[in-house]
Coordinates of C-alpha atoms and ligand atoms in Angstrom, one line a residue:
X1 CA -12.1 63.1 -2.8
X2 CA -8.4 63.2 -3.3
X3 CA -7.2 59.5 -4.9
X4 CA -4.7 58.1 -2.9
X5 CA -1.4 57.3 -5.6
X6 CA -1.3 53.8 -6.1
X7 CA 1.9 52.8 -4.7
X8 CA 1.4 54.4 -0.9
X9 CA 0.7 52.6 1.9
X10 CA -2.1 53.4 4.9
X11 CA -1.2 56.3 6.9
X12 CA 0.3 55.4 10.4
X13 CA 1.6 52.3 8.9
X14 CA 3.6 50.9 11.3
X15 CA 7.5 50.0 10.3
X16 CA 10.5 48.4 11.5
X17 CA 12.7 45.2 11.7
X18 CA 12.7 42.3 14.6
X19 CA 14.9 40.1 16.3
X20 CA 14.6 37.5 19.1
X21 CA 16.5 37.5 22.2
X22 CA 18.0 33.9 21.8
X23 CA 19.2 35.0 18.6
X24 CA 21.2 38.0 19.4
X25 CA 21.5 38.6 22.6
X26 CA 24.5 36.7 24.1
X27 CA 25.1 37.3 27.8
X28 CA 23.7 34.2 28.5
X29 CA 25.5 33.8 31.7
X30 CA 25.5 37.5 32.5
X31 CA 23.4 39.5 35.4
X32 CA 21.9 36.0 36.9
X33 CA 20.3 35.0 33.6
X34 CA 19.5 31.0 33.7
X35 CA 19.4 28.7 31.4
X36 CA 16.6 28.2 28.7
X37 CA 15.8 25.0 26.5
X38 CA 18.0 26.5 24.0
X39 CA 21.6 26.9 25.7
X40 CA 21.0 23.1 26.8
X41 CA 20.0 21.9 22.9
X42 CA 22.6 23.8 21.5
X43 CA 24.8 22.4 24.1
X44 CA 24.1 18.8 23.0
X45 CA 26.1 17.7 20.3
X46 CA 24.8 17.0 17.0
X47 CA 21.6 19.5 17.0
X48 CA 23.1 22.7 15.3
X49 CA 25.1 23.1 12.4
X50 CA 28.8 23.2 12.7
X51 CA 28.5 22.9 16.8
X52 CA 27.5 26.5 16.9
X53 CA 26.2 28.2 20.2
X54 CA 24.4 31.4 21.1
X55 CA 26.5 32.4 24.3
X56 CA 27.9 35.2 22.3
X57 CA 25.5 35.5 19.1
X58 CA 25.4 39.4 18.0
X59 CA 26.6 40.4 21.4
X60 CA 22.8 42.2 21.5
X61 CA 23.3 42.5 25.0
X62 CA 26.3 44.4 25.5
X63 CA 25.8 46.6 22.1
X64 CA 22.4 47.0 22.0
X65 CA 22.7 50.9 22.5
X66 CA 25.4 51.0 18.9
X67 CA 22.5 48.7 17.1
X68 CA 19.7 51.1 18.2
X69 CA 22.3 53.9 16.8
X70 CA 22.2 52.0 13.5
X71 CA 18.7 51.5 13.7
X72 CA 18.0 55.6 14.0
X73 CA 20.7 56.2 11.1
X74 CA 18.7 53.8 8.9
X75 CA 15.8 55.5 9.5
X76 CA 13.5 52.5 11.0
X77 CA 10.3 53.5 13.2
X78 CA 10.3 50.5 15.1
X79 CA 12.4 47.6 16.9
X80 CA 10.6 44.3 17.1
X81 CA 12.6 42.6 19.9
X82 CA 11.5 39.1 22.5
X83 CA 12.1 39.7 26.6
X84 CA 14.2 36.5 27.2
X85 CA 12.3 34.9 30.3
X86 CA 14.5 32.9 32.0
X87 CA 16.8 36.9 31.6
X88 CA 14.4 38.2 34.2
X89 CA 13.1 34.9 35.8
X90 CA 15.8 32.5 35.8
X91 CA 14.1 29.2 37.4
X92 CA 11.0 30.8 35.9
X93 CA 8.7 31.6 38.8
X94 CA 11.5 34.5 40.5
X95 CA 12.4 37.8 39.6
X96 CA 15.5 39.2 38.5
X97 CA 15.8 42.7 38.9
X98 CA 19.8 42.8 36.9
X99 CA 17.4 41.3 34.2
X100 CA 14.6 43.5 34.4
X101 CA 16.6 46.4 34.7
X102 CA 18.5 45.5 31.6
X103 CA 15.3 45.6 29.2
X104 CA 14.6 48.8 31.6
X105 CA 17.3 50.2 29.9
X106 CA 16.7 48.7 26.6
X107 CA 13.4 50.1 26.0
X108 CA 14.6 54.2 27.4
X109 CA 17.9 53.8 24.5
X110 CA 15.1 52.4 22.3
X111 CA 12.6 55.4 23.2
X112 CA 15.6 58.4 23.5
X113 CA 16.1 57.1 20.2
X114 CA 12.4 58.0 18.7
X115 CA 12.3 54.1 17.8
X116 CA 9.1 52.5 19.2
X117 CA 9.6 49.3 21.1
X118 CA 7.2 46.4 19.8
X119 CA 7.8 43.8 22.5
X120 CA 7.3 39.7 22.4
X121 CA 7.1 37.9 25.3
X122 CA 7.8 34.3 23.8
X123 CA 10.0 33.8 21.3
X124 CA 11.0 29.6 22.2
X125 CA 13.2 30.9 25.0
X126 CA 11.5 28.9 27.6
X127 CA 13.3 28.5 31.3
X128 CA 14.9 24.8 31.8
X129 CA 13.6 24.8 34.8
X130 CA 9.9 25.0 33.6
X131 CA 11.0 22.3 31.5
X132 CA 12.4 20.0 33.9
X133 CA 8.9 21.0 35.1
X134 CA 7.4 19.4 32.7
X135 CA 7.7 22.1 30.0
X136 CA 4.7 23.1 27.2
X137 CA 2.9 19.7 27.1
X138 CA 2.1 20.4 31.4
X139 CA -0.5 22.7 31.9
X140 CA 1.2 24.3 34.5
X141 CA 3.6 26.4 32.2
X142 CA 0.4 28.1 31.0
X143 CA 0.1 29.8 34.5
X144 CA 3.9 30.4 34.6
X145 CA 3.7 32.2 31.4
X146 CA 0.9 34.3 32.7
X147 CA 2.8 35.5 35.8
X148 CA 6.0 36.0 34.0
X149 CA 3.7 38.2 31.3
X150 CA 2.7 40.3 34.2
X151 CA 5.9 41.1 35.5
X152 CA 7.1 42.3 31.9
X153 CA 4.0 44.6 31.7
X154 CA 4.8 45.6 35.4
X155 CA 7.9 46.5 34.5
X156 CA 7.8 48.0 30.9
X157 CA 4.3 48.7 30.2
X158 CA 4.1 52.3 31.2
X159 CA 6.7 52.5 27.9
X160 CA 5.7 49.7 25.7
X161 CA 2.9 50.0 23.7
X162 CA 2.9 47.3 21.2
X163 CA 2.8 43.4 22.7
X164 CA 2.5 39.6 21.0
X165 CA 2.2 37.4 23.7
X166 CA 3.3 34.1 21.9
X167 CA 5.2 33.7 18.2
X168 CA 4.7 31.0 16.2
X169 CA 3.5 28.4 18.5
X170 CA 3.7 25.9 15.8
X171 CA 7.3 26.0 16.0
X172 CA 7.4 25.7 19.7
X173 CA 4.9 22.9 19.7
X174 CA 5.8 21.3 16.1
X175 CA 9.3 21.5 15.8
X176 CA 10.5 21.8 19.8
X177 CA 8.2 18.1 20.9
X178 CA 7.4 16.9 17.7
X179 CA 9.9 16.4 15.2
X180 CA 12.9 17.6 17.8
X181 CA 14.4 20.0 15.4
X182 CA 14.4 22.4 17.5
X183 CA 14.9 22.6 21.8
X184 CA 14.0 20.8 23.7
X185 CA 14.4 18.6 20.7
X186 CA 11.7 15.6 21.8
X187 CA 9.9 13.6 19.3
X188 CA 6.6 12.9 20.9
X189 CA 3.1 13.3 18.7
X190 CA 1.1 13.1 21.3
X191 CA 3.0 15.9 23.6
X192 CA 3.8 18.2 20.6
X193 CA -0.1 18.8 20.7
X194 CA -0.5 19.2 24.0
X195 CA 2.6 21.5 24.0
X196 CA 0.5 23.5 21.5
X197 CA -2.8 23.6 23.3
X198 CA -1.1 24.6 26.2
X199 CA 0.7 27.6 24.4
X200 CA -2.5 28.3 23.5
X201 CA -3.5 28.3 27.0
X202 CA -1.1 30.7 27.7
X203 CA -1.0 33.1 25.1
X204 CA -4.8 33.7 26.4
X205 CA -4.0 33.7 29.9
X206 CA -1.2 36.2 29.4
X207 CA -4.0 38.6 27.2
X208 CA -6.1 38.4 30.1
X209 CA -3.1 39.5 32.4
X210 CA -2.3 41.6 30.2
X211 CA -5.7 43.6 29.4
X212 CA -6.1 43.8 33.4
X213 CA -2.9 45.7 33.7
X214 CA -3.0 47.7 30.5
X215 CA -2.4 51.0 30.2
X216 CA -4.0 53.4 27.6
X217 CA -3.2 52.8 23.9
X218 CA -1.7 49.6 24.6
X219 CA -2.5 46.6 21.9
X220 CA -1.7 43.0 22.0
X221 CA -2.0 40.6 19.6
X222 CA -0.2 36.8 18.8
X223 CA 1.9 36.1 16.3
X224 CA 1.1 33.2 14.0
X225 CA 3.5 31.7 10.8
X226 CA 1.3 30.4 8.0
X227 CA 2.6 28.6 5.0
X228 CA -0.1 28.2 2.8
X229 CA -0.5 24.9 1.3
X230 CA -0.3 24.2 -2.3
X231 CA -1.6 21.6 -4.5
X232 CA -0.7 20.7 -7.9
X233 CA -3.7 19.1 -8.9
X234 CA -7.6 20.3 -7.9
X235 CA -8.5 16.3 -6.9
X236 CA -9.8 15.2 -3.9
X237 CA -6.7 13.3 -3.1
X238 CA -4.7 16.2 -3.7
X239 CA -7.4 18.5 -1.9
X240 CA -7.5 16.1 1.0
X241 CA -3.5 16.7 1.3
X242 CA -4.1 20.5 1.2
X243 CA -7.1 20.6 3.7
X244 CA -4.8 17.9 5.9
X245 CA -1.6 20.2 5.9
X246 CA -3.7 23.7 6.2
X247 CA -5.6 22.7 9.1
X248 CA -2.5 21.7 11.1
X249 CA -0.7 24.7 10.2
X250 CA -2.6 27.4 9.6
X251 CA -5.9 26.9 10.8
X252 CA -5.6 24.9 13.9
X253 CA -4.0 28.0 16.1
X254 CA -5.8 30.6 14.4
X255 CA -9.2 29.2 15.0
X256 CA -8.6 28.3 18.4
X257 CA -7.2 32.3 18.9
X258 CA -10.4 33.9 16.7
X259 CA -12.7 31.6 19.3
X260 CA -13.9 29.3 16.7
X261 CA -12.1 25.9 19.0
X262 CA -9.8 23.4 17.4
X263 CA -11.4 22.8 13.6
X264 CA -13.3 19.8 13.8
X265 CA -11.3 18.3 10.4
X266 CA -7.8 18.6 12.6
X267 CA -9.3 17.0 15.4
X268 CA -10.5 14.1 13.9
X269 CA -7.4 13.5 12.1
X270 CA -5.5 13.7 15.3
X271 CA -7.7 12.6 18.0
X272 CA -6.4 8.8 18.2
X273 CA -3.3 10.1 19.2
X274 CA -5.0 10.7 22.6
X275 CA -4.2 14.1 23.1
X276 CA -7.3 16.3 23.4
X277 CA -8.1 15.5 27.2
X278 CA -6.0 18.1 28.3
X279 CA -8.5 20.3 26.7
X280 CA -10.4 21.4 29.9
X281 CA -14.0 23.3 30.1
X282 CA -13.0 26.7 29.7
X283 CA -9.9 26.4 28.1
X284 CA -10.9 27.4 24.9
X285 CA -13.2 30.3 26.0
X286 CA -9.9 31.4 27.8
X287 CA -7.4 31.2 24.3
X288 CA -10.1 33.1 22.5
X289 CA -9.7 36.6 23.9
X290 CA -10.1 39.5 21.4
X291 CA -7.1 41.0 19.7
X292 CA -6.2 44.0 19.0
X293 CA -4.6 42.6 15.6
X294 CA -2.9 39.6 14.4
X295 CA 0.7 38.8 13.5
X296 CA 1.4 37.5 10.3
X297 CA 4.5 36.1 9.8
X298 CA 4.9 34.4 5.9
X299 CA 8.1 32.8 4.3
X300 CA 6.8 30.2 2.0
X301 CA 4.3 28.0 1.0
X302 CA 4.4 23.9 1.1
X303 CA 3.4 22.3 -2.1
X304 CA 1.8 19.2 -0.6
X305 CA 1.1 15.8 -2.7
X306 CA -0.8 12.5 -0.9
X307 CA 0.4 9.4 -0.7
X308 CA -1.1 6.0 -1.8
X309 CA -1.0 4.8 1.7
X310 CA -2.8 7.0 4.1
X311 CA -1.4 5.8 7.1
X312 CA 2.0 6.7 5.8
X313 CA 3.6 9.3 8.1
X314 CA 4.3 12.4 6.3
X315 CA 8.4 13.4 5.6
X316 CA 7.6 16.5 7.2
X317 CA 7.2 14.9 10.9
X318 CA 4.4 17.3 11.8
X319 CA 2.0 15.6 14.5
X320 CA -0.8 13.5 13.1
X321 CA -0.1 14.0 9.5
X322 CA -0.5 11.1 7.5
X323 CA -1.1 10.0 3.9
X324 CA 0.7 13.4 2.7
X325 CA 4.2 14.4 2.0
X326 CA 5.6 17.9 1.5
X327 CA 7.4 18.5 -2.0
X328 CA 10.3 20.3 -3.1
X329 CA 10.1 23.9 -3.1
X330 CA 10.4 25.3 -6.7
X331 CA 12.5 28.2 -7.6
X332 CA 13.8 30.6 -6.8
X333 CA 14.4 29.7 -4.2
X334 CA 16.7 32.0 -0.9
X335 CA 19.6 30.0 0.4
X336 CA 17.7 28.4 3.5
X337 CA 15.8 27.0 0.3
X338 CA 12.7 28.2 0.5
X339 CA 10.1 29.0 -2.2
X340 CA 10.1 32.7 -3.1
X341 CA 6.5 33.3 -3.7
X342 CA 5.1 37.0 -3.2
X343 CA 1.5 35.8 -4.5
X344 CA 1.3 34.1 -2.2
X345 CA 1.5 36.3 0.8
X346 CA -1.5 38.6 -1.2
X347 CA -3.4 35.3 -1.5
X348 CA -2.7 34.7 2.3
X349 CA -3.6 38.6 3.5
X350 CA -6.8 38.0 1.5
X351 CA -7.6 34.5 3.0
X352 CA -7.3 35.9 6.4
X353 CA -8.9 39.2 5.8
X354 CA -12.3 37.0 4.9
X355 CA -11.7 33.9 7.6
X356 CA -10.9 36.7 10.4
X357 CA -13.6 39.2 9.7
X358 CA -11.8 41.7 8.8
X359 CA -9.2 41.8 11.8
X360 CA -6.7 44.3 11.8
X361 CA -3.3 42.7 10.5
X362 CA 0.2 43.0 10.6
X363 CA 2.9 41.3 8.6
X364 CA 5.1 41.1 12.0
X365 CA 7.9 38.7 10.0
X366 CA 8.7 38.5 6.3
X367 CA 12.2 38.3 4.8
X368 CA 14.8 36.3 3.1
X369 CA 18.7 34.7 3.8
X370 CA 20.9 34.8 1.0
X371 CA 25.2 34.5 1.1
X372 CA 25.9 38.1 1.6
X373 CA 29.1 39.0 2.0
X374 CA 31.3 42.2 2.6
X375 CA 33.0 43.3 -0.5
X376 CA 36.4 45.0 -0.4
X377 CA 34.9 48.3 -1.1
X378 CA 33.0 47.4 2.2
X379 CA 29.6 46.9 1.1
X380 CA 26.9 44.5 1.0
X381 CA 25.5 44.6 -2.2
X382 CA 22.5 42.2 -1.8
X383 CA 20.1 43.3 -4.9
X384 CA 18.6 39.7 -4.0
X385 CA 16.8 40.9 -0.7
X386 CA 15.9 44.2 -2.3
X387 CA 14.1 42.6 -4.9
X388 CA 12.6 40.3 -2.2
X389 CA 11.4 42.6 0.2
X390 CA 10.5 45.0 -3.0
X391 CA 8.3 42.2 -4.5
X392 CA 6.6 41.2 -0.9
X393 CA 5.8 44.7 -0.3
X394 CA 4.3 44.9 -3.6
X395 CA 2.4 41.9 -2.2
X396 CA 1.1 43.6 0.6
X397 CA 0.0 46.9 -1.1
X398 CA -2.3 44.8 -3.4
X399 CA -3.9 42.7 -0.4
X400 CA -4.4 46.6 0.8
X401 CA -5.9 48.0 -2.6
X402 CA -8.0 44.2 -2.7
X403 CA -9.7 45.2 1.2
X404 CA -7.0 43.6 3.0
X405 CA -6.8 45.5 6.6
X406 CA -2.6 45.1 6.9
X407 CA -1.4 47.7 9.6
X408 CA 2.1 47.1 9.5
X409 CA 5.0 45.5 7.6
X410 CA 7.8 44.3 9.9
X411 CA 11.1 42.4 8.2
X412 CA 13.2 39.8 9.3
X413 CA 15.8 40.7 10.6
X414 CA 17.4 43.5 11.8
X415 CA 20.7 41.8 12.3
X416 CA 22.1 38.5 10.7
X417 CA 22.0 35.9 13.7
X418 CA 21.6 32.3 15.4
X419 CA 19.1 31.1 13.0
X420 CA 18.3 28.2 15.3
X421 CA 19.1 24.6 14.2
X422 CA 21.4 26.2 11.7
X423 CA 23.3 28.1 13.5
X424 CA 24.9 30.9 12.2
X425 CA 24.9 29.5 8.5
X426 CA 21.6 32.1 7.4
X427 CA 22.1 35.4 7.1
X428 CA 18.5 37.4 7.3
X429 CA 19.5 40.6 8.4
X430 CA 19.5 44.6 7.1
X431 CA 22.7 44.4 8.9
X432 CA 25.4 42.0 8.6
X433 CA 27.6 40.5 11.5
X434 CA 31.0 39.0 11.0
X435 CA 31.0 36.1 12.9
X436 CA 34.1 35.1 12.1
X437 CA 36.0 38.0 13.3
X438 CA 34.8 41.0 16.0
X439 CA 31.2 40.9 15.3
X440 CA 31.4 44.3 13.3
X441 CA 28.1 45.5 11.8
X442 CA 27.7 46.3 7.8
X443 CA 24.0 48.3 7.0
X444 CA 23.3 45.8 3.7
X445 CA 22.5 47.9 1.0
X446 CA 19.0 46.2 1.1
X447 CA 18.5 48.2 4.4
X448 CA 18.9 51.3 2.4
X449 CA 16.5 50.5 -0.2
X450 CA 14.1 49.6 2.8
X451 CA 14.6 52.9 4.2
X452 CA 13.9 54.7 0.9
X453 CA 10.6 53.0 0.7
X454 CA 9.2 53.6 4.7
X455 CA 10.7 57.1 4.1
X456 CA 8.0 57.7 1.5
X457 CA 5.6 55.1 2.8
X458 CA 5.3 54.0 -1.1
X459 CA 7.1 51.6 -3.2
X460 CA 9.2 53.2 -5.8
X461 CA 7.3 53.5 -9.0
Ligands
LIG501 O1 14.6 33.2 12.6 C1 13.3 32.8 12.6 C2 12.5 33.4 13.7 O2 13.0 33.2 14.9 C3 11.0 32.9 13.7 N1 10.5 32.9 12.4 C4 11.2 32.4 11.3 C5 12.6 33.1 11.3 C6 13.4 32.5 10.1 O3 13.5 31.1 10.2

């Protein structure tokens, strides 16, 4: 048999860059959208740096067709993009067909294009009316999210062929109702887990919708953000910290998904905090539905180190954690100061390739912000993000050659955008956006380099 060369990745290896409706789309008072948890947190003053607001972001909506142009000159197979809910159902619960009709059009300039659309239904966007509802920690969104899930299929599924149903419902949980970083910014331990079991909830709800309307070759999966945690001594106090921090954040939605319930360790840590009773008979044979693959989406890693009181709350605010902090990251590091560590992710791919058994997986968000800027010459020359994404890919190949079964690598971000709580301050994208003046898009020289590398599906030698 022919030897494959080393640096070439699977055949049918699926590639392409994402972004998130809140994050790029503007419009937000255009074609009868309503409002979401995010207009009204980024309305309040004091939650995102420097004031900034979304209502415009990248202007997504009205130039989606020109960034789908760029997209196709690049040379990227695929568009990882999130259907903004309260877009097509504004109170949550009734259809807008202006809204509908404009991902209608987004998906035909996505396929006339030859760029395959890899749709997520929940990307934090949630409908202020489901909140004032009662939001994540009521069980009742879980059925809402269902419904709205079956609409989007309705509507695009006889073109979309690649669904997540929920990403990263630790940040929706975590950071939106427990430590209030992000919308709608409540600080409640107690709801932030039932806001997670009941993204759970939905996330296996809207699979079942979503199997029962499927059409062939569809596959759905959920995406999940993992940051392994790291301990700098192998003690048990320092162990206990690790096994603390990785059950909460990586293991706690990822067993409940692979049907293996809550792990036992995170629900004993958390249980006095009185939240499992919304954990009905049924629930979790409902979140466990088989996937077609998992998302993977990896940063960094925590370096975690206990504390000498074990009641202490932890600095990171997380839900139940106690007697642990989070320390420093250590360089280098990007400019949202995160760890840069590329091991990691192989250590990660091969963790999950054994604690899955061997489901199919997909990197569906990696990728760095640095200052990039537009030189007079009018380029981006950001060599930093080309050695990132060279050195994660390089990751990801040897999880491959090691048995790791990765399907697809999708960066973050096709455009620079609204990076949440910091506004526009982090630039992730292949493409950068000047905020400051018109919007106009610059392909970063990293985008190039990316190209170069899906064009031979192998990293340069
Ligand atoms: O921008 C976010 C994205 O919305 C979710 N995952 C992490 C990215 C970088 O912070």
């Amino acid at each position: 048999m022919k030897e494959e060369p080393p640096y070439s990745f699977p055949a049918g290896f699926l590639w392409g860059a994402g972004t998130s409706a809140f994050q790029v789309e503007g419009g937000t008072a255009e074609a009868g959208r309503g409002l979401s948890v995010w207009d009204t947190f980024a309305a309040t003053e004091g939650k995102i740096h420097s004031g900034h607001t979304a209502e415009v972001a990248c202007d997504h909506f009205h130039r989606n067709e020109a960034d789908f142009d760029l997209i196709a000159q690049i040379g990227l197979p695929s568009y990882r993009f999130s259907v903004s809910w309260p877009r097509v159902m504004p109170d949550g619960r009734t259809r807008e067909p202006r809204g509908l009709a404009f991902y209608d059009r987004l998906v035909d300039a996505l396929l006339a294009r030859d760029i395959k659309p890899s749709l997520t239904l929940y990307h934090w966007d949630l409908p202020q009316a489901i909140e004032d509802e009662g939001g994540w920690p009521a069980r009742d969104t879980a059925f809402r999210f269902a419904e709205y899930s079956s609409v989007v299929q309705e509507a695009l599924g006889d073109r979309v062929g690649h669904w997540t149903t929920v990403n990263e419902p630790f940040c929706a949980a975590f950071l939106g109702y427990g430590n209030g970083v992000h919308a709608p910014g409540i600080t409640d331990e107690m709801r932030a887990l039932q806001a997670a079991h009941h993204l759970m909830l939905g996330h296996g709800m809207a699979m079942q919708a979503l199997r029962a309307g499927a059409r062939n070759g569809q596959e759905f999966g959920l995406a999940l953000n993992f940051a392994p945690a790291l301990a700098d001594a192998d003690e048990h106090p320092h162990l206990e910290a690790r096994r603390k921090f990785d059950g909460l954040h990586n293991r706690f939605f990822l067993d409940a998904a692979l049907g293996r319930g809550y792990p036992v360790d995170v629900l004993d840590d958390t249980r006095r905090l009185g939240w499992t009773s919304v954990i009905r008979e049924g629930d979790l044979d409902i979140i466990a539905q088989p996937m077609d693959w998992l998302g993977v989406n990896y940063y960094a890693p925590a370096r975690v180190t206990p504390l000498n009181d074990l009641e202490a709350l932890s600095n990171c605010g997380l839900p139940g954690l106690r007697g642990l902090d989070v320390l420093p990251p250590r360089g280098p590091l990007t400019s949202f100061g995160w760890e840069q560590a590329p091991d990691v992710l192989t250590d990660l791919l091969l963790w999950l390739r054994d604690h899955t058994g061997g489901l199919p997986l997909i990197v569906l968000e990696n990728g760095a912000a640095f200052e990039d800027e537009v030189d007079p010459g009018g380029r981006v020359r950001d060599n930093e993000r080309e050695r990132y994404i060279h050195e994660h890919l390089h990751a990801v190949l040897t999880a491959i050659k090691a048995g790791a079964d990765v399907r697809g690598y999708v960066l973050w971000s096709l455009l620079d955008n609204f990076e949440w709580s910091l506004g526009f301050s982090q630039r992730f994208g292949l493409i950068h956006v000047d905020f400051a003046d018109g919007l106009d898009r610059t392909v970063k020289d990293s985008a190039y380099y990316y190209a170069r590398v899906i064009g031979a599906n192998a990293l340069p030698v």
